[in-house]
Amino acid sequence: MNAREIPPGRFAERDDTDIGQHIYALASRLFPICRSITGNGVRDTLGILQEYVGLERHEVPTGTQAFDWTVPREWNIRNAYVKDASGRKVIDLAESSLHVMSYSTNVARTMPLDELKTHIHTLPEQPDLIPYKTAYYTEEWGLCMSHNRFLALEDGDYEVLIDTEKTDGHLSYGEYFHPGTTDREVLFSAHICHPSLANDNCSGLSVLAFIAQALKGRDTRYGYRFLFAPGTIGSLTWLSRNEDRLDRIDHGLVVSCVGDAGGPNYKRSRRGNAFIDRAVASVLCDGRKPNMLDFSPYGYDERQFCSPGFNLPVGLLQRSVFGTFPEYHTSADNLDFIRPQHLGASHRMVMDIIDVLENDWVPFNLYGKGEPQLGRRGLYSKIGGHTSTGMTIMSYLWVLNLADGEHSLLDIAERSGMPFSAIARAAQLLKESGLLSDVTAGEAKS
Ligand code: ZN
């Protein structure tokens, strides 16, 4: 028997639809909200998340410096529509929050079609979809619509209303902390700044909210910090206000686009071989075909966490990779594109990653001269009860052989090609049988 004969990965065996349905229900509540990098859409979103986790909410004033960036004026939108000459609405914010370019300036006047057209964004190659556009740091107005409806606009005058406001206000973000038994921390982060985009926003927020909930009542050695902040300016603001505490972060994960059927894909931290990179690889390789991507300085907030002045061990977990799926940043990234079972599976991936972070230790084989007799200690019979971990006799043999005090359980999982869970369970049983000591805990090597 060899390591390749382990049962198929646990991912194939378990059904995540139940938890996935709860996550999906939360994503569905968040979906319609017109979010941007500041404003009441962010606050409304944090308010809903707060029903699930006891968030601490922060409001940072306009003009606050965050390294090379400045918190912008707060943007809020009340209403937006375009009416043709007959008074029929050809664009209506109430139909989709994507119709107005984020941070669009105010407009309230009638104009000819030719002028209106210069402010409308479409996707000619995906003519049924509404694009997602932003103009955070410029003064312009814009509307988004499907190319087919754009082509159907008839000559004439149009009444355009974009009732927005940019005022000195605040940037809002939310933070939840689950304390551990040590002062070491794990950072989880999801952006909160996109309007009605289900995968590229609501999925990450919802999965992380349920991860935070799952940790409640659980004793962990790490503290788990959840950050729900607008992309770029939000993470920069958070970093600038927490700079003196960043050395506590041992591991981190940005979570986005985790509700679709693709992937999983993991983008390594800038360090490339951080423990989180190895832990994720170990979990995702268990019964799946993950795509492990090297770090690149484009993407979500790992760009900021992994900038050279911080170089935090933070990777990016996704199903489909941002920018590569046709639904990305369009109205097709909707509640049909994400599914409960995919959200549930993503939730489990993160929980399994947490298991690796929590349960890694360095074993030492107290009977290293030859193999100890496992049968005499009843260890064979214990395998049967733990088939869900993929445990086999090989788990025992790998742990015993590499338990020289120099290899952690993750090292052993990597070297053996076996699931971390199987190695961790075997090590636990061997320790309970008196065959291993725990070097990590300061137990003697002999
Ligand atoms: Zn996006």
Coordinates of C-alpha atoms and ligand atoms in Angstrom, one line a residue:
M1 CA 0.0 0.0 0.0
N2 CA 1.3 3.5 -0.7
A3 CA 0.2 7.0 -0.1
R4 CA -1.6 7.2 -3.4
E5 CA -4.1 4.6 -2.2
I6 CA -5.7 6.9 0.3
P7 CA -9.5 7.3 -0.2
P8 CA -10.6 10.1 -2.5
G9 CA -10.4 13.6 -1.0
R10 CA -12.9 14.6 1.6
F11 CA -14.1 17.3 -0.7
A12 CA -15.6 14.7 -3.0
E13 CA -17.5 13.0 -0.1
R14 CA -19.1 15.9 1.8
D15 CA -22.1 17.9 1.0
D16 CA -21.9 21.6 1.7
T17 CA -25.3 22.7 0.5
D18 CA -26.8 23.2 3.9
I19 CA -24.3 25.8 5.2
G20 CA -24.1 27.1 1.6
Q21 CA -27.8 27.9 1.7
H22 CA -27.3 30.1 4.7
I23 CA -24.4 31.8 3.1
Y24 CA -26.3 32.3 -0.1
A25 CA -29.2 33.8 1.8
L26 CA -26.9 36.4 3.2
A27 CA -25.3 37.1 -0.2
S28 CA -28.8 37.6 -1.6
R29 CA -29.5 40.3 1.0
L30 CA -26.3 42.1 0.3
F31 CA -26.6 41.9 -3.5
P32 CA -29.1 44.7 -4.3
I33 CA -27.3 47.4 -2.2
C34 CA -25.6 50.2 -4.2
R35 CA -22.2 50.1 -2.6
S36 CA -19.1 52.2 -3.4
I37 CA -15.9 52.9 -1.6
T38 CA -17.7 55.2 0.8
G39 CA -21.3 56.0 1.7
N40 CA -24.5 54.5 3.0
G41 CA -24.3 51.4 0.8
V42 CA -21.2 50.4 2.8
R43 CA -22.9 51.2 6.0
D44 CA -26.1 49.3 5.1
T45 CA -23.9 46.3 4.2
L46 CA -22.0 46.5 7.5
G47 CA -25.4 46.7 9.2
I48 CA -26.5 43.4 7.7
L49 CA -23.2 41.7 8.4
Q50 CA -23.5 42.9 12.0
E51 CA -26.6 40.7 12.4
Y52 CA -24.2 37.7 11.8
V53 CA -21.0 38.9 13.6
G54 CA -20.5 41.5 16.2
L55 CA -18.6 43.9 14.0
E56 CA -16.8 46.9 15.4
R57 CA -17.5 49.7 12.9
H58 CA -15.1 52.4 12.1
E59 CA -15.7 55.8 10.4
V60 CA -12.6 57.6 9.1
P61 CA -13.1 61.3 8.1
T62 CA -12.6 62.6 4.6
G63 CA -9.2 64.0 4.1
T64 CA -7.5 61.5 6.5
Q65 CA -4.1 60.5 5.1
A66 CA -3.3 56.8 4.5
F67 CA 0.2 56.6 3.3
D68 CA 0.2 58.1 -0.2
W69 CA -3.6 58.2 -0.4
T70 CA -6.3 60.4 1.1
V71 CA -9.8 59.3 2.2
P72 CA -12.0 60.8 -0.5
R73 CA -15.2 62.7 -0.1
E74 CA -18.2 60.5 0.8
W75 CA -20.4 59.6 -2.2
N76 CA -24.1 58.9 -1.8
I77 CA -26.8 58.3 -4.4
R78 CA -30.5 58.8 -4.0
N79 CA -31.9 58.2 -7.4
A80 CA -31.0 58.0 -11.0
Y81 CA -32.9 57.5 -14.3
V82 CA -33.1 58.5 -17.9
K83 CA -36.5 59.2 -19.5
D84 CA -37.1 59.4 -23.2
A85 CA -39.4 62.1 -24.8
S86 CA -42.5 60.1 -23.9
G87 CA -41.5 59.9 -20.3
R88 CA -40.6 56.2 -20.4
K89 CA -37.6 55.3 -18.2
V90 CA -34.9 53.8 -20.4
I91 CA -32.4 53.6 -17.5
D92 CA -33.5 53.1 -13.9
L93 CA -31.3 52.8 -10.8
A94 CA -34.1 50.8 -9.2
E95 CA -33.5 48.0 -11.7
S96 CA -29.8 47.6 -11.1
S97 CA -27.3 49.5 -9.0
L98 CA -24.8 49.0 -11.9
H99 CA -26.6 51.5 -14.1
V100 CA -24.8 54.5 -12.5
M101 CA -21.0 54.8 -12.6
S102 CA -19.7 54.8 -9.1
Y103 CA -18.8 58.2 -7.9
S104 CA -20.6 59.8 -10.8
T105 CA -21.3 63.5 -10.3
N106 CA -24.7 65.1 -10.2
V107 CA -26.9 65.7 -13.3
A108 CA -30.4 67.0 -13.7
R109 CA -31.2 68.2 -17.1
T110 CA -32.6 67.4 -20.6
M111 CA -30.1 66.7 -23.4
P112 CA -30.1 65.3 -26.9
L113 CA -29.2 61.7 -27.6
D114 CA -25.8 62.6 -29.0
E115 CA -24.7 64.2 -25.8
L116 CA -26.2 61.5 -23.6
K117 CA -24.4 58.8 -25.6
T118 CA -21.0 60.2 -24.8
H119 CA -21.7 59.4 -21.1
I120 CA -23.0 55.9 -21.6
H121 CA -20.8 52.8 -21.1
T122 CA -21.7 49.5 -22.7
L123 CA -20.1 46.1 -23.6
P124 CA -20.5 45.7 -27.4
E125 CA -19.1 42.2 -27.2
Q126 CA -21.5 41.1 -24.4
P127 CA -24.5 43.2 -25.7
D128 CA -27.0 41.9 -23.1
L129 CA -24.9 42.8 -20.1
I130 CA -24.5 46.0 -18.1
P131 CA -20.9 46.8 -17.3
Y132 CA -19.6 48.0 -13.9
K133 CA -17.7 51.3 -14.0
T134 CA -16.2 53.5 -11.4
A135 CA -14.7 57.0 -11.4
Y136 CA -13.6 57.4 -7.8
Y137 CA -11.0 60.1 -8.3
T138 CA -12.3 62.1 -11.3
E139 CA -15.2 64.6 -11.7
E140 CA -17.4 63.1 -14.4
W141 CA -20.8 61.5 -14.7
G142 CA -21.6 58.3 -16.4
L143 CA -24.3 55.7 -16.9
C144 CA -24.0 52.0 -17.8
M145 CA -26.5 49.9 -19.8
S146 CA -26.6 46.9 -22.1
H147 CA -25.4 47.5 -25.6
N148 CA -28.6 46.2 -27.1
R149 CA -30.7 48.7 -25.2
F150 CA -28.2 51.4 -26.1
L151 CA -28.7 50.7 -29.8
A152 CA -32.4 50.9 -29.4
L153 CA -32.3 54.5 -28.1
E154 CA -34.2 56.7 -30.5
D155 CA -33.2 60.2 -31.5
G156 CA -34.7 62.9 -29.4
D157 CA -34.3 64.6 -26.0
Y158 CA -33.7 62.7 -22.8
E159 CA -34.3 63.8 -19.2
V160 CA -31.3 62.7 -17.2
L161 CA -31.3 62.6 -13.4
I162 CA -28.3 61.4 -11.4
D163 CA -29.1 62.5 -7.8
T164 CA -25.8 62.1 -6.1
E165 CA -23.8 63.9 -3.5
K166 CA -20.1 64.1 -2.7
T167 CA -19.6 65.6 0.7
D168 CA -17.0 65.7 3.4
G169 CA -18.0 62.6 5.3
H170 CA -16.4 59.3 6.2
L171 CA -15.0 56.0 4.9
S172 CA -16.6 53.1 6.7
Y173 CA -15.2 49.7 7.5
G174 CA -16.0 46.9 9.8
E175 CA -13.7 44.6 11.9
Y176 CA -14.4 41.5 13.9
F177 CA -11.9 39.9 16.2
H178 CA -12.1 36.4 17.6
P179 CA -9.5 36.2 20.3
G180 CA -7.1 33.3 20.6
T181 CA -5.0 31.9 23.4
T182 CA -1.9 33.7 22.1
D183 CA -1.3 37.2 20.7
R184 CA -0.6 35.8 17.3
E185 CA -3.1 36.7 14.6
V186 CA -4.7 35.5 11.3
L187 CA -6.1 38.2 9.0
F188 CA -9.1 37.5 6.8
S189 CA -10.2 40.3 4.4
A190 CA -12.9 40.9 1.9
H191 CA -13.7 44.1 -0.1
I192 CA -17.0 45.8 0.5
C193 CA -17.1 48.4 -2.3
H194 CA -18.8 46.8 -5.3
P195 CA -22.5 47.3 -6.0
S196 CA -24.6 44.4 -7.3
L197 CA -21.9 41.9 -8.1
A198 CA -22.5 38.6 -6.5
N199 CA -19.3 36.7 -6.9
D200 CA -16.9 39.6 -6.9
N201 CA -18.1 41.0 -3.6
C202 CA -21.1 39.4 -1.9
S203 CA -19.6 35.9 -1.9
G204 CA -16.4 36.8 0.0
L205 CA -18.3 38.9 2.5
S206 CA -20.8 36.2 3.2
V207 CA -18.4 33.3 3.4
L208 CA -16.2 35.2 5.9
A209 CA -19.2 36.2 8.0
F210 CA -20.0 32.6 8.4
I211 CA -16.4 31.7 9.1
A212 CA -16.4 34.3 11.9
Q213 CA -19.6 32.7 13.2
A214 CA -18.1 29.2 13.1
L215 CA -15.2 30.3 15.2
K216 CA -17.5 31.6 18.0
G217 CA -17.2 29.3 21.0
R218 CA -14.2 27.6 19.5
D219 CA -10.9 27.8 21.4
T220 CA -8.1 28.8 19.0
R221 CA -4.5 29.5 19.5
Y222 CA -4.6 32.3 17.0
G223 CA -6.7 35.4 17.2
Y224 CA -8.8 35.8 13.9
R225 CA -9.2 39.3 12.6
F226 CA -11.9 39.8 9.9
L227 CA -11.7 43.0 7.9
F228 CA -14.6 44.2 5.7
A229 CA -13.3 47.3 4.0
P230 CA -13.5 49.0 0.7
G231 CA -10.9 47.9 -1.8
T232 CA -7.5 49.7 -1.8
I233 CA -8.4 52.9 0.1
G234 CA -10.1 50.8 2.8
S235 CA -7.2 48.4 3.4
L236 CA -4.7 51.2 3.2
T237 CA -6.6 53.1 5.8
W238 CA -6.8 50.1 8.0
L239 CA -3.1 49.4 7.6
S240 CA -2.2 53.0 8.4
R241 CA -4.2 52.9 11.6
N242 CA -2.8 49.5 12.7
E243 CA 0.8 49.7 11.6
D244 CA 2.1 49.1 15.1
R245 CA 0.2 45.8 15.4
L246 CA 1.0 44.3 12.1
D247 CA 3.9 42.2 13.5
R248 CA 1.3 40.0 15.2
I249 CA -0.1 38.7 11.9
D250 CA 1.4 35.3 11.1
H251 CA -1.0 34.4 8.3
G252 CA -3.6 36.1 6.1
L253 CA -6.1 35.4 3.4
V254 CA -8.0 37.7 1.1
V255 CA -11.2 36.0 0.0
S256 CA -13.1 36.9 -3.1
C257 CA -15.0 35.3 -6.0
V258 CA -15.8 32.2 -3.9
G259 CA -19.3 31.5 -5.0
D260 CA -19.0 30.2 -8.6
A261 CA -18.2 26.7 -9.9
G262 CA -14.6 27.4 -11.0
G263 CA -11.3 26.8 -9.4
P264 CA -10.3 26.8 -6.7
N265 CA -7.4 29.1 -7.4
Y266 CA -4.9 30.4 -4.9
K267 CA -2.5 33.2 -5.4
R268 CA 0.5 32.9 -3.1
S269 CA 1.7 35.7 -0.9
R270 CA 4.6 37.8 -2.1
R271 CA 6.9 35.7 0.1
G272 CA 5.9 32.7 -2.1
N273 CA 6.5 30.0 0.5
A274 CA 4.9 31.4 3.6
F275 CA 3.1 29.0 5.9
I276 CA -0.3 30.1 4.6
D277 CA 0.8 29.3 1.1
R278 CA 1.8 25.8 2.1
A279 CA -1.3 25.3 4.3
V280 CA -3.6 26.3 1.5
A281 CA -1.8 24.1 -1.0
S282 CA -2.1 21.2 1.4
V283 CA -5.9 21.7 1.8
L284 CA -6.7 22.4 -1.8
C285 CA -4.7 19.5 -3.1
D286 CA -6.9 17.1 -1.1
G287 CA -9.1 15.7 -3.8
R288 CA -9.2 18.7 -6.0
K289 CA -7.1 20.1 -8.8
P290 CA -6.3 23.6 -7.6
N291 CA -4.4 26.1 -9.5
M292 CA -1.6 27.6 -7.5
L293 CA -0.6 31.0 -8.9
D294 CA 2.5 32.9 -8.0
F295 CA 2.1 36.3 -6.5
S296 CA 1.6 39.3 -8.8
P297 CA 1.1 42.9 -7.8
Y298 CA -2.4 43.1 -9.4
G299 CA -5.6 41.9 -7.8
Y300 CA -7.4 42.7 -4.5
D301 CA -6.1 44.0 -1.2
E302 CA -3.2 41.5 -1.1
R303 CA -1.6 44.2 -3.2
Q304 CA -1.5 46.4 -0.2
F305 CA -0.8 43.7 2.5
C306 CA 2.0 42.4 0.4
S307 CA 3.6 45.8 -0.6
P308 CA 7.3 45.8 0.3
G309 CA 6.9 48.0 3.4
F310 CA 4.6 45.3 4.9
N311 CA 5.3 42.1 3.0
L312 CA 2.7 40.3 5.1
P313 CA 2.1 36.6 4.5
V314 CA -1.3 37.1 2.9
G315 CA -2.6 35.1 -0.1
L316 CA -5.7 35.3 -2.2
L317 CA -8.3 32.5 -2.3
Q318 CA -10.7 32.4 -5.2
R319 CA -12.8 30.0 -7.2
S320 CA -12.6 31.6 -10.6
V321 CA -9.8 34.2 -11.0
F322 CA -11.0 37.8 -11.1
G323 CA -10.9 39.3 -14.6
T324 CA -10.9 35.9 -16.3
F325 CA -14.6 34.9 -16.3
P326 CA -17.0 36.5 -18.7
E327 CA -19.4 37.5 -16.0
Y328 CA -16.7 39.5 -14.2
H329 CA -17.7 43.1 -13.6
T330 CA -21.0 42.8 -15.4
S331 CA -24.6 42.3 -14.6
A332 CA -24.1 38.6 -15.2
D333 CA -22.2 38.3 -11.9
N334 CA -25.6 38.0 -10.3
L335 CA -27.3 35.6 -7.8
D336 CA -27.7 32.9 -10.5
F337 CA -23.9 32.9 -11.0
I338 CA -23.2 31.9 -7.4
R339 CA -24.6 28.7 -6.0
P340 CA -25.1 27.5 -2.4
Q341 CA -23.0 24.4 -2.8
H342 CA -20.0 26.4 -4.1
L343 CA -20.3 28.9 -1.2
G344 CA -20.5 26.0 1.2
A345 CA -17.4 24.3 -0.3
S346 CA -15.5 27.5 -0.1
H347 CA -16.5 27.9 3.5
R348 CA -15.1 24.4 4.2
M349 CA -11.9 25.2 2.4
V350 CA -11.3 28.1 4.7
M351 CA -12.3 26.1 7.8
D352 CA -9.9 23.3 6.7
I353 CA -7.1 25.9 6.2
I354 CA -7.8 27.1 9.8
D355 CA -7.5 23.5 11.0
V356 CA -4.0 23.4 9.5
L357 CA -3.0 26.7 11.1
E358 CA -4.4 25.6 14.5
N359 CA -3.2 22.0 14.5
D360 CA 0.4 22.0 13.2
W361 CA 3.0 20.8 15.7
V362 CA 6.4 19.1 15.7
P363 CA 6.3 15.5 16.8
F364 CA 9.2 13.5 18.2
N365 CA 9.3 9.7 17.9
L366 CA 10.2 8.3 21.4
Y367 CA 10.7 4.8 19.9
G368 CA 12.8 5.8 16.9
K369 CA 15.0 2.7 16.8
G370 CA 13.0 0.5 14.4
E371 CA 9.2 0.7 14.1
P372 CA 7.2 0.5 17.3
Q373 CA 4.5 -2.3 17.4
L374 CA 1.3 -0.6 16.5
G375 CA -1.0 -3.6 16.9
R376 CA 0.0 -4.1 20.5
R377 CA -1.2 -0.6 21.2
G378 CA -4.5 -1.0 19.4
L379 CA -3.6 1.6 16.8
Y380 CA -4.7 -0.4 13.7
S381 CA -8.3 -0.7 14.9
K382 CA -8.5 3.1 15.4
I383 CA -8.1 3.7 11.7
G384 CA -11.5 2.4 10.8
G385 CA -13.3 5.0 12.9
H386 CA -11.7 7.9 11.1
T387 CA -12.1 7.2 7.4
S388 CA -13.4 10.8 6.9
T389 CA -9.8 12.0 7.5
G390 CA -8.5 9.7 4.8
M391 CA -6.3 8.0 7.4
T392 CA -4.5 4.8 6.6
I393 CA -1.7 2.8 8.1
M394 CA 0.6 5.0 5.9
S395 CA -0.4 8.0 8.0
Y396 CA 1.1 6.3 11.1
L397 CA 4.2 5.2 9.3
W398 CA 4.9 8.6 7.8
V399 CA 4.5 10.4 11.1
L400 CA 6.7 7.9 13.0
N401 CA 9.4 8.1 10.3
L402 CA 9.6 11.8 10.0
A403 CA 9.0 12.5 13.7
D404 CA 12.7 13.4 14.4
G405 CA 11.8 16.7 16.0
E406 CA 12.7 18.6 12.8
H407 CA 9.5 18.1 10.8
S408 CA 6.1 19.6 11.6
L409 CA 2.9 17.9 10.7
L410 CA 2.5 20.1 7.6
D411 CA 6.1 19.1 6.5
I412 CA 5.0 15.4 6.9
A413 CA 1.8 16.0 5.0
E414 CA 3.7 17.6 2.1
R415 CA 6.4 14.9 2.0
S416 CA 3.9 12.1 2.2
G417 CA 1.4 13.6 -0.2
M418 CA -1.3 12.7 2.3
P419 CA -4.1 15.0 3.6
F420 CA -3.0 17.1 6.6
S421 CA -6.1 15.9 8.4
A422 CA -4.9 12.3 8.1
I423 CA -1.4 13.1 9.3
A424 CA -2.8 15.2 12.2
R425 CA -5.2 12.5 13.3
A426 CA -2.5 9.8 13.2
A427 CA -0.1 12.0 15.1
Q428 CA -2.7 12.6 17.8
L429 CA -3.4 8.9 18.2
L430 CA 0.3 8.1 18.3
K431 CA 0.8 10.8 20.9
E432 CA -2.1 9.5 23.0
S433 CA -0.4 6.0 22.8
G434 CA 2.8 7.5 24.3
L435 CA 4.8 7.1 21.1
L436 CA 5.3 10.8 20.4
S437 CA 6.2 13.9 22.3
D438 CA 5.4 17.4 21.2
V439 CA 8.5 19.4 20.6
T440 CA 6.4 22.5 19.9
A441 CA 5.0 22.4 23.4
G442 CA 8.5 22.2 24.8
E443 CA 8.2 18.4 25.6
A444 CA 11.5 16.6 25.7
K445 CA 12.8 14.8 22.7
S446 CA 13.6 11.7 24.7
Ligands
ZN1 ZN -14.0 43.8 -8.7

